[in-house]
Short mmCIF file of C-alpha atoms and ligand atoms in Angstrom, two decimals:
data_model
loop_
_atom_site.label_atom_id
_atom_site.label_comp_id
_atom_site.label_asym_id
_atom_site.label_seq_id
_atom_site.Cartn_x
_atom_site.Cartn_y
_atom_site.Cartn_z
CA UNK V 1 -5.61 -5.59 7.71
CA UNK V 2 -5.11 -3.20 4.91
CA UNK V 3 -1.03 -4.34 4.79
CA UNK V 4 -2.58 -8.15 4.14
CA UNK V 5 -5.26 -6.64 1.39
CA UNK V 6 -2.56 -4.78 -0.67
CA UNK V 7 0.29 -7.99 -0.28
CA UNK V 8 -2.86 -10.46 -1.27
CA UNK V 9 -4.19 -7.80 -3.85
CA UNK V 10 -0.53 -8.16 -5.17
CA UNK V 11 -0.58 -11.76 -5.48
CA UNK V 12 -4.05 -11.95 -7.48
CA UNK V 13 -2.59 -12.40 -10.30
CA UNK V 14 -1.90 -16.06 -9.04
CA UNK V 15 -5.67 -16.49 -8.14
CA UNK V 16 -7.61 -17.91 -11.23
CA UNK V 17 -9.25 -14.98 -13.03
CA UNK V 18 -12.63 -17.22 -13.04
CA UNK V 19 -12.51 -17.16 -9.24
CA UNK V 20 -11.58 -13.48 -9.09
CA UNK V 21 -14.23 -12.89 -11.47
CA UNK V 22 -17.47 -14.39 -8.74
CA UNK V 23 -15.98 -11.68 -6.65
CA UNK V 24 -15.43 -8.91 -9.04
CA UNK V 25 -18.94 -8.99 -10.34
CA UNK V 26 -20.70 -7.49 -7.70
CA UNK V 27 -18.69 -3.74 -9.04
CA UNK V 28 -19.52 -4.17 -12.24
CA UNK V 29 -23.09 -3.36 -13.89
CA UNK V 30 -22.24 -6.09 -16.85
CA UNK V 31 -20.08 -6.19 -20.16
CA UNK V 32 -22.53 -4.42 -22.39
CA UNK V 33 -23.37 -1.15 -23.03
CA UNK V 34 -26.88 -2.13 -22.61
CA UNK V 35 -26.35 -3.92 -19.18
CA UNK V 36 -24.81 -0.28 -18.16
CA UNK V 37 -28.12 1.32 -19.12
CA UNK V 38 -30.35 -0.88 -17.67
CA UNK V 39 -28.73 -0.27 -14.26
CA UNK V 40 -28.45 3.28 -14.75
CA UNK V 41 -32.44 3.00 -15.24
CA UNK V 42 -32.80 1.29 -12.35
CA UNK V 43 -30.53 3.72 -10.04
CA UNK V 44 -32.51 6.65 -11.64
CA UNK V 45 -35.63 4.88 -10.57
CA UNK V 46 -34.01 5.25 -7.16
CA UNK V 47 -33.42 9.01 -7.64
CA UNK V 48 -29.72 8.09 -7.89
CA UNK V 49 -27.61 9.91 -11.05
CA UNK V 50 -25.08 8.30 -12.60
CA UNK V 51 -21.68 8.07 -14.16
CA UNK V 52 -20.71 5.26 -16.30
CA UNK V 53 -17.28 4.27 -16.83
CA UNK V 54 -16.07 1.88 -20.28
CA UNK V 55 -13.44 0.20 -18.58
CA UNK V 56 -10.17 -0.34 -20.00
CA UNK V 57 -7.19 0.95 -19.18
CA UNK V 58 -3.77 1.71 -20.77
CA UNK V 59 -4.34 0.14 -24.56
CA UNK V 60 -1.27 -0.30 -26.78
CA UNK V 61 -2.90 1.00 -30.10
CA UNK V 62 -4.87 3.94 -31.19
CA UNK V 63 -7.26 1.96 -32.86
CA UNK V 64 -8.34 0.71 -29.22
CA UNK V 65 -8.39 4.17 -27.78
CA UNK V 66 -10.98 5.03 -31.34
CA UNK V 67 -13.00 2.13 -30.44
CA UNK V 68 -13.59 3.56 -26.49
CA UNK V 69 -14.55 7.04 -27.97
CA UNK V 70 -16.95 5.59 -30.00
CA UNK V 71 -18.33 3.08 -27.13
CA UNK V 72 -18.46 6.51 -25.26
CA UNK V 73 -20.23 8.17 -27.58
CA UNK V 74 -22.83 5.56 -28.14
CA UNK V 75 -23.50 6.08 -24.19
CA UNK V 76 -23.68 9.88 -24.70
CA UNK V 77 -26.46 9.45 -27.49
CA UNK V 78 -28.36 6.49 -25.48
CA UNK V 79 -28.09 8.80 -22.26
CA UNK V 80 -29.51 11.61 -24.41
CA UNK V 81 -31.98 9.92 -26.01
CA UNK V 82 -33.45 7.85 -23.33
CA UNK V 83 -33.41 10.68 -20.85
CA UNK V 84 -30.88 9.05 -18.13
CA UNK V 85 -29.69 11.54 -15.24
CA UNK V 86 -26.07 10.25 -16.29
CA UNK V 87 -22.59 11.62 -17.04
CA UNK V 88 -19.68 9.66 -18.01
CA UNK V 89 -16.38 9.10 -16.37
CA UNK V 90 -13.21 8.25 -18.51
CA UNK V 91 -9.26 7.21 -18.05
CA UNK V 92 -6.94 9.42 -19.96
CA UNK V 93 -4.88 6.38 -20.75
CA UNK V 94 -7.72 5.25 -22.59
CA UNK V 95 -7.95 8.53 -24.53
CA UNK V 96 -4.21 7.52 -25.77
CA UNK V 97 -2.20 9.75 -23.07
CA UNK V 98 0.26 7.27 -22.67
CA UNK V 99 0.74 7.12 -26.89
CA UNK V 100 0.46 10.41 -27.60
CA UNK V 101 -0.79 13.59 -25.44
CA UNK V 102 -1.77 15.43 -28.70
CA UNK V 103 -4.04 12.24 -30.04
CA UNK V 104 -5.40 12.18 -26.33
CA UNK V 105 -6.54 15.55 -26.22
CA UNK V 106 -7.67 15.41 -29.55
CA UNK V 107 -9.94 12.15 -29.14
CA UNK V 108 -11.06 14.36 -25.51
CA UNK V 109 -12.19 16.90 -27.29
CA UNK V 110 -14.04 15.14 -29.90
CA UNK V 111 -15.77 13.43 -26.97
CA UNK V 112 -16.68 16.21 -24.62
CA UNK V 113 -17.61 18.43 -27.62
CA UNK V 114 -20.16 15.36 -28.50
CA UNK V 115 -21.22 15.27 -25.25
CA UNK V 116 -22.07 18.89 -24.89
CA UNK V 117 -24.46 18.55 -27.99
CA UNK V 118 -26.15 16.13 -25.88
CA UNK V 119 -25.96 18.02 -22.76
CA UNK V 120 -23.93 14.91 -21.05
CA UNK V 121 -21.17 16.12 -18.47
CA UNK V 122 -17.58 14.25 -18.91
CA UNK V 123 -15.70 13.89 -15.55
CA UNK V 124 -11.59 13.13 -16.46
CA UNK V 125 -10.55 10.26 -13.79
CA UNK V 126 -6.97 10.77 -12.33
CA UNK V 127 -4.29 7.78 -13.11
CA UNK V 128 -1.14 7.22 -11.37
CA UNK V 129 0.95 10.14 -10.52
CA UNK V 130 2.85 9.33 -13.98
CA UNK V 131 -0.38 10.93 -15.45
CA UNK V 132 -1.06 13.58 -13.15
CA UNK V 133 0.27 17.00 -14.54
CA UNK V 134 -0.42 15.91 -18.22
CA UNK V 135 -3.82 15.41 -17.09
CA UNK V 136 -4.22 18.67 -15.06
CA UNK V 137 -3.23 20.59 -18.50
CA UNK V 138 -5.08 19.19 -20.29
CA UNK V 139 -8.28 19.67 -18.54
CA UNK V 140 -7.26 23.30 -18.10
CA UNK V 141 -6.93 23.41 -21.99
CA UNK V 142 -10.79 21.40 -22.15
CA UNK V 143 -12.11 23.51 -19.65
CA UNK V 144 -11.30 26.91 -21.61
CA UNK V 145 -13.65 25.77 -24.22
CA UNK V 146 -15.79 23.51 -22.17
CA UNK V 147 -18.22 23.96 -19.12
CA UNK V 148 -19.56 20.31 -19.06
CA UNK V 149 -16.13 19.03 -17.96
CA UNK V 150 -14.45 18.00 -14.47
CA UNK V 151 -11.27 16.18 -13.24
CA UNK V 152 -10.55 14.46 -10.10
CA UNK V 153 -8.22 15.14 -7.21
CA UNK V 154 -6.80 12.34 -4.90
CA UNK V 155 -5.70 13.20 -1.53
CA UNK V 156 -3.13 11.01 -0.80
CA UNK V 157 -1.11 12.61 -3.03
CA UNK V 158 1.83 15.05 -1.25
CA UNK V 159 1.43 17.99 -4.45
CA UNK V 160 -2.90 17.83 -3.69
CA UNK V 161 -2.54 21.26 -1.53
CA UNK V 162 -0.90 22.80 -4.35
CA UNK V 163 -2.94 21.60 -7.46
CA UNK V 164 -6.70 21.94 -5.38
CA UNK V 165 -5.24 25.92 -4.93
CA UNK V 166 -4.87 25.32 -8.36
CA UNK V 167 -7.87 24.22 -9.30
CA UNK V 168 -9.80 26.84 -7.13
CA UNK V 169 -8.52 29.42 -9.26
CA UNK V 170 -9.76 27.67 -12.28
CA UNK V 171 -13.01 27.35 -10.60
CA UNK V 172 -13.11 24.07 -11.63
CA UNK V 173 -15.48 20.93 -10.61
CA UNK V 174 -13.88 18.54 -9.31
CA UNK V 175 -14.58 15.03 -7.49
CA UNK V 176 -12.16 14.40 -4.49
CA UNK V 177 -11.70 10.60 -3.95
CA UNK V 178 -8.57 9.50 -1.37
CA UNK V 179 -6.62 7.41 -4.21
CA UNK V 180 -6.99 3.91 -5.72
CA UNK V 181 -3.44 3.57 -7.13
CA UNK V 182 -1.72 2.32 -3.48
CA UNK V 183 1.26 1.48 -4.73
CA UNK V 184 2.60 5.29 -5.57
CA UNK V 185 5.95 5.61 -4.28
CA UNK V 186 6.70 7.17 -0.84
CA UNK V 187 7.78 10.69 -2.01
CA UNK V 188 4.53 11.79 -3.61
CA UNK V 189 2.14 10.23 -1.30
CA UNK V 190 0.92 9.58 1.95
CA UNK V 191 1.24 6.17 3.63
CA UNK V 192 -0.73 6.20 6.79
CA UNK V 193 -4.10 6.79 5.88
CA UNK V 194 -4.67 9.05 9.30
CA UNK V 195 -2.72 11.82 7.22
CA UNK V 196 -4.86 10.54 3.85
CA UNK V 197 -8.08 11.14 5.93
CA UNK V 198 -7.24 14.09 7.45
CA UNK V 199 -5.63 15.52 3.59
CA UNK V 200 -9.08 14.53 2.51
CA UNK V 201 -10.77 16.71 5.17
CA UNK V 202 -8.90 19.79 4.75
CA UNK V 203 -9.13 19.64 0.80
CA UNK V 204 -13.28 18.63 0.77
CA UNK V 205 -13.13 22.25 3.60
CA UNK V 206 -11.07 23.99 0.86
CA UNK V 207 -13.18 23.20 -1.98
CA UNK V 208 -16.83 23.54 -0.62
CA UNK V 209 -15.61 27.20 1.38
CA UNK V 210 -14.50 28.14 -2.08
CA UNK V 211 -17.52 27.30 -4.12
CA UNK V 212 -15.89 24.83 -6.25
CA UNK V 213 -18.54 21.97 -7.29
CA UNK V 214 -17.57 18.95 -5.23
CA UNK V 215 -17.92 15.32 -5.87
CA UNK V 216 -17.73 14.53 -2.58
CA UNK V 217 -16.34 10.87 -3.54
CA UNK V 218 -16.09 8.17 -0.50
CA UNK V 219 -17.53 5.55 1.39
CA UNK V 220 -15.52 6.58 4.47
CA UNK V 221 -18.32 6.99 7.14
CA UNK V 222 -16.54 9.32 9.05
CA UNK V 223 -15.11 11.45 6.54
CA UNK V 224 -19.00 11.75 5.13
CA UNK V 225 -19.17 12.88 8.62
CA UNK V 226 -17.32 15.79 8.10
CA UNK V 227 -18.54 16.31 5.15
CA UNK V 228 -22.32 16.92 6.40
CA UNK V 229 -20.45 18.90 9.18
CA UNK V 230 -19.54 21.30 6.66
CA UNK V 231 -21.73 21.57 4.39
CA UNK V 232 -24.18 22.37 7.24
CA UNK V 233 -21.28 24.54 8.78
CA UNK V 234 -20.51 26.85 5.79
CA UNK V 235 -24.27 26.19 4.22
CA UNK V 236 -23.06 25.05 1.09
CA UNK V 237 -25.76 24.99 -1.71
CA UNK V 238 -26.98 21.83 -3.30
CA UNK V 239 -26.29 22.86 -6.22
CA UNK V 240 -22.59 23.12 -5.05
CA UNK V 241 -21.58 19.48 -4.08
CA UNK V 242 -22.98 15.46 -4.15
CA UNK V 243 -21.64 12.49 -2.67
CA UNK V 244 -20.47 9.91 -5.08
CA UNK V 245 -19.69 6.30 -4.31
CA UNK V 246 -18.90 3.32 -6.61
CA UNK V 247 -21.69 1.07 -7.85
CA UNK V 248 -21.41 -2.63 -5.61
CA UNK V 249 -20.12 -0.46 -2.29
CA UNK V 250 -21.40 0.12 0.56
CA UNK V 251 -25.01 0.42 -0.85
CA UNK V 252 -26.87 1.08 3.00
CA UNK V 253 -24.54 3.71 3.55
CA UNK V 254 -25.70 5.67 0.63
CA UNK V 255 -29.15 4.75 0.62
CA UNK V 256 -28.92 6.03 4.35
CA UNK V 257 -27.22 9.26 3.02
CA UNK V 258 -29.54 9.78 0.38
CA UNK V 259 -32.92 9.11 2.66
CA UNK V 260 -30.98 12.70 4.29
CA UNK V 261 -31.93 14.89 1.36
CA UNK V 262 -28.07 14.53 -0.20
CA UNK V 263 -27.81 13.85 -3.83
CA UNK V 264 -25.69 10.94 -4.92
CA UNK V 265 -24.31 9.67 -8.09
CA UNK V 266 -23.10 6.23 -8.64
CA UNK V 267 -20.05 5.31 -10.63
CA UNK V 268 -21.25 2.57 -12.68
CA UNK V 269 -18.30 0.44 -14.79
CA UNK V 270 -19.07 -1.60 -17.79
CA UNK V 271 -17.08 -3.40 -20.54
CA UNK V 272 -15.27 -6.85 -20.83
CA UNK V 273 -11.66 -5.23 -19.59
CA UNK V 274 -12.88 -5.67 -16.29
CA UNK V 275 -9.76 -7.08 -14.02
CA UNK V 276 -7.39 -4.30 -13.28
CA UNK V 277 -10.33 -1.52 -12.12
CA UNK V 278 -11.75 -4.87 -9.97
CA UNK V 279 -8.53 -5.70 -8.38
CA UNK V 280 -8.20 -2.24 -6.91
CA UNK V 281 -11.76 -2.60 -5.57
CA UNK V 282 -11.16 -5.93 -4.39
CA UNK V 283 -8.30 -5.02 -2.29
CA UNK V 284 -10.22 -1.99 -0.56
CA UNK V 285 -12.68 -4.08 0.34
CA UNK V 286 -12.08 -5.33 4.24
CA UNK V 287 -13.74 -8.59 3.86
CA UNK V 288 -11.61 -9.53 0.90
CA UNK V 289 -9.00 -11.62 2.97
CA UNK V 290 -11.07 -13.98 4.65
CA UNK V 291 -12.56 -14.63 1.21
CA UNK V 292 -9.31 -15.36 -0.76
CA UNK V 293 -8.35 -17.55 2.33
CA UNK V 294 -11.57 -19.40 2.73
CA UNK V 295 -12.05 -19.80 -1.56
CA UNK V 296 -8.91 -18.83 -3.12
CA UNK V 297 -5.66 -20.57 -1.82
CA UNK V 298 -7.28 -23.91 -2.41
CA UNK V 299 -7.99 -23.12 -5.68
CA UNK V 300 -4.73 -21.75 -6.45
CA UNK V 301 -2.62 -25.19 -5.28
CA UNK V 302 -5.37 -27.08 -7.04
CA UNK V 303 -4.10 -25.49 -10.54
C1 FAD Q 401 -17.24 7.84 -7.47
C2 FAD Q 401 -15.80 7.49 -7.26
C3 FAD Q 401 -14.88 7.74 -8.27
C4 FAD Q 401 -13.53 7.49 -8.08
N1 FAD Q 401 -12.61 7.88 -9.02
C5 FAD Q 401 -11.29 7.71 -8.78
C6 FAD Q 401 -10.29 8.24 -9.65
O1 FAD Q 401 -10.57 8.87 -10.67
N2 FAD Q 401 -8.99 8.02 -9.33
C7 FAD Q 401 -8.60 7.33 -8.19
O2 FAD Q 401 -7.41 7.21 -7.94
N3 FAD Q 401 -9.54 6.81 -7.37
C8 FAD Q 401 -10.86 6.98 -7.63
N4 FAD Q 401 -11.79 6.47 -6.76
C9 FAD Q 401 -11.37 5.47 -5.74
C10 FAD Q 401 -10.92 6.11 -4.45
O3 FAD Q 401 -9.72 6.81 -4.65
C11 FAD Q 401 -10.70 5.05 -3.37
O4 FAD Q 401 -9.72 4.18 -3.81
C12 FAD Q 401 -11.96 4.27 -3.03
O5 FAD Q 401 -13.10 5.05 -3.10
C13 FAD Q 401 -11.89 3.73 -1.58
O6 FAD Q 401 -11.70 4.79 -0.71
P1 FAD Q 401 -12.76 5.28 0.38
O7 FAD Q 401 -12.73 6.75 0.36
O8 FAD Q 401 -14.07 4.67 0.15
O9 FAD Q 401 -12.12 4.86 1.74
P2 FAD Q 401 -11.66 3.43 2.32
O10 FAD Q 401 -10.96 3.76 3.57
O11 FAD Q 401 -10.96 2.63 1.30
O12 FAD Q 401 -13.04 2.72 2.59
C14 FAD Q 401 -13.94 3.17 3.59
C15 FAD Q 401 -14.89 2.04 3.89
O13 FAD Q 401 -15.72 1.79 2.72
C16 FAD Q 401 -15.90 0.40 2.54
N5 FAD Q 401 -15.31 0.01 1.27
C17 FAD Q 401 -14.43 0.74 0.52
N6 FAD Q 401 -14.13 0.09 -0.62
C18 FAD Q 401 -14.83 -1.08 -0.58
C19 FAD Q 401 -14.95 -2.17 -1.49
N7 FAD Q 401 -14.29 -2.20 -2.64
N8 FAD Q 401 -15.78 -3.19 -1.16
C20 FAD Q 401 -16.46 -3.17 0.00
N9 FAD Q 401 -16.39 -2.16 0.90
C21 FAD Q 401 -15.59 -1.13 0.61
C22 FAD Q 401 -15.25 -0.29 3.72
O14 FAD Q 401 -16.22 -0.44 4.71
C23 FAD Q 401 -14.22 0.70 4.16
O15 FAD Q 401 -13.88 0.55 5.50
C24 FAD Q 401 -13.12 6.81 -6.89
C25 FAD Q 401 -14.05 6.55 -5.89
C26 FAD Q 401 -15.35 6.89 -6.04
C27 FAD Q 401 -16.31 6.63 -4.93
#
């Protein structure tokens, strides 16, 4: 089943983007700022924290990557000033890695040192593997100067054994997440997602029995599992880990974890640049085949 998702996740480009849009809504809090706020209320309400992501990915022009830092800090001030229980989570590609690493740590820094004035944590998503080590050194750099930072490791990633030893050292906070960008070639990461799974166990064991914070980031019930397992096992502090899961998923699940006594925080995307980030959700989500069979091929031999 997860073969079909990523060949029909591959072809959605064919499906019309006002039919992949019904789907893609229910991931994304709205295309405002505003919209992002109000849900973050309402999750708050809920005694669920936040982090809320301006989507867009990869733009071609440093203007665009100015125009997300200020979008970001607009959220940092409204968090701040209408006392939200919200971070905010952010692509490096939208800082301007791929133009320039200097303007991209540069336009970080601005950011997270904005933040910290309003006492807002910044958590760096992880990219493709293209990304990876510029990203690592960077936060390394951020997180000399910085304690309201945090980066994110994937564990289907061959080199994650080596970089969470690296990041243990740094004792830095980190959310592990298994890896949205499926199409990584062969040599750097895992395929069968038995060894993903079980790289995701042993790195979540790692991180809590070495006090890093942990985002414990998935909506994998067994692997939340082990996570409870261990936290229970090697009485890990609350101060030392939450679960995170992504705002449209699996919303029993962490209700259910939460009723526990866990603390959760929901990633919460917003903006217009909604497609790619809602592609990669749509093809992790199980049902998604028998939806683009049942709604989407006729539409696509009807345009
Ligand atoms: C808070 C958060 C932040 C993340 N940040 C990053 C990041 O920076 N970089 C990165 O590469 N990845 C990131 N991810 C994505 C992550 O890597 C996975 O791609 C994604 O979470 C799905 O993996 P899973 O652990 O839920 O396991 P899966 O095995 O994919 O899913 C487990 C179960 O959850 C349910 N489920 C999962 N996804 C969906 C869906 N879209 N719709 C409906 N049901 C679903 C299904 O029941 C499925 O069987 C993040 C994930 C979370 C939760």
């Amino acid at each position: 089943m997860i073969r079909l998702n990523r060949l029909i996740a591959q072809l959605l480009f064919l499906v019309p983007k006002s039919l992949v849009e019904i789907f893609a809504k229910q991931y994304i809090a709205g295309e405002t700022l505003s919209q992002a706020l109000e849900k973050t209320r309402e999750l708050n309400d809920l005694k669920i924290d936040v982090t809320l992501d301006f989507l867009g990915e990869d733009p071609q022009k440093k203007r665009d990557c100015r125009a997300a830092v200020d979008v970001y800090k607009k959220a940092i001030k409204e968090i701040h000033n209408r006392n939200l229980k919200s971070g905010i989570s952010l692509k490096p590609s939208q800082m301007g890695l791929k133009i320039n690493k200097q303007f991209c740590f540069d336009n970080l820094h601005d950011l997270i040192d904005h933040a910290r004035k309003h006492m807002v944590f910044v958590r760096i998503d992880m990219e493709d593997t293209s990304l990876k080590e510029d990203t690592i050194d960077l936060y390394l750099k951020l997180k000399k100067e910085f304690e309201n930072v945090g980066i994110v490791m994937q564990a289907y990633l061959r080199s994650a054994i080596a970089d969470i030893n690296g990041m243990i050292q740094a004792h830095a906070n980190i959310r592990l997440c298994k890896g949205a960008y499926y199409w990584e070639d062969r040599k750097v990461a895992y395929k069968d997602m038995n060894i993903i799974n079980s790289s995701y166990a042993y790195l979540m064991e790692k991180l809590l029995s070495n006090n890093c914070f942990t985002g414990i980031a998935t909506h994998d019930e067994k692997l939340l599992f082990e996570a409870m397992k261990l936290i229970d096992k090697l009485g890990v502090s609350k101060e030392k880990y939450e679960f995170q899961m992504l705002y449209g998923v699996q919303e029993d699940l962490r209700k259910i974890i939460h009723d526990h006594g866990h603390s959760i925080r929901v990633y919460v995307p917003f903006g217009k640049d909604w497609f790619a980030y809602s592609v990669r959700r749509l093809k992790e989500n199980p049902k998604m085949v028998s939806y683009i069979f049942t709604n989407g091929i006729k539409n696509i031999f009807s345009h």
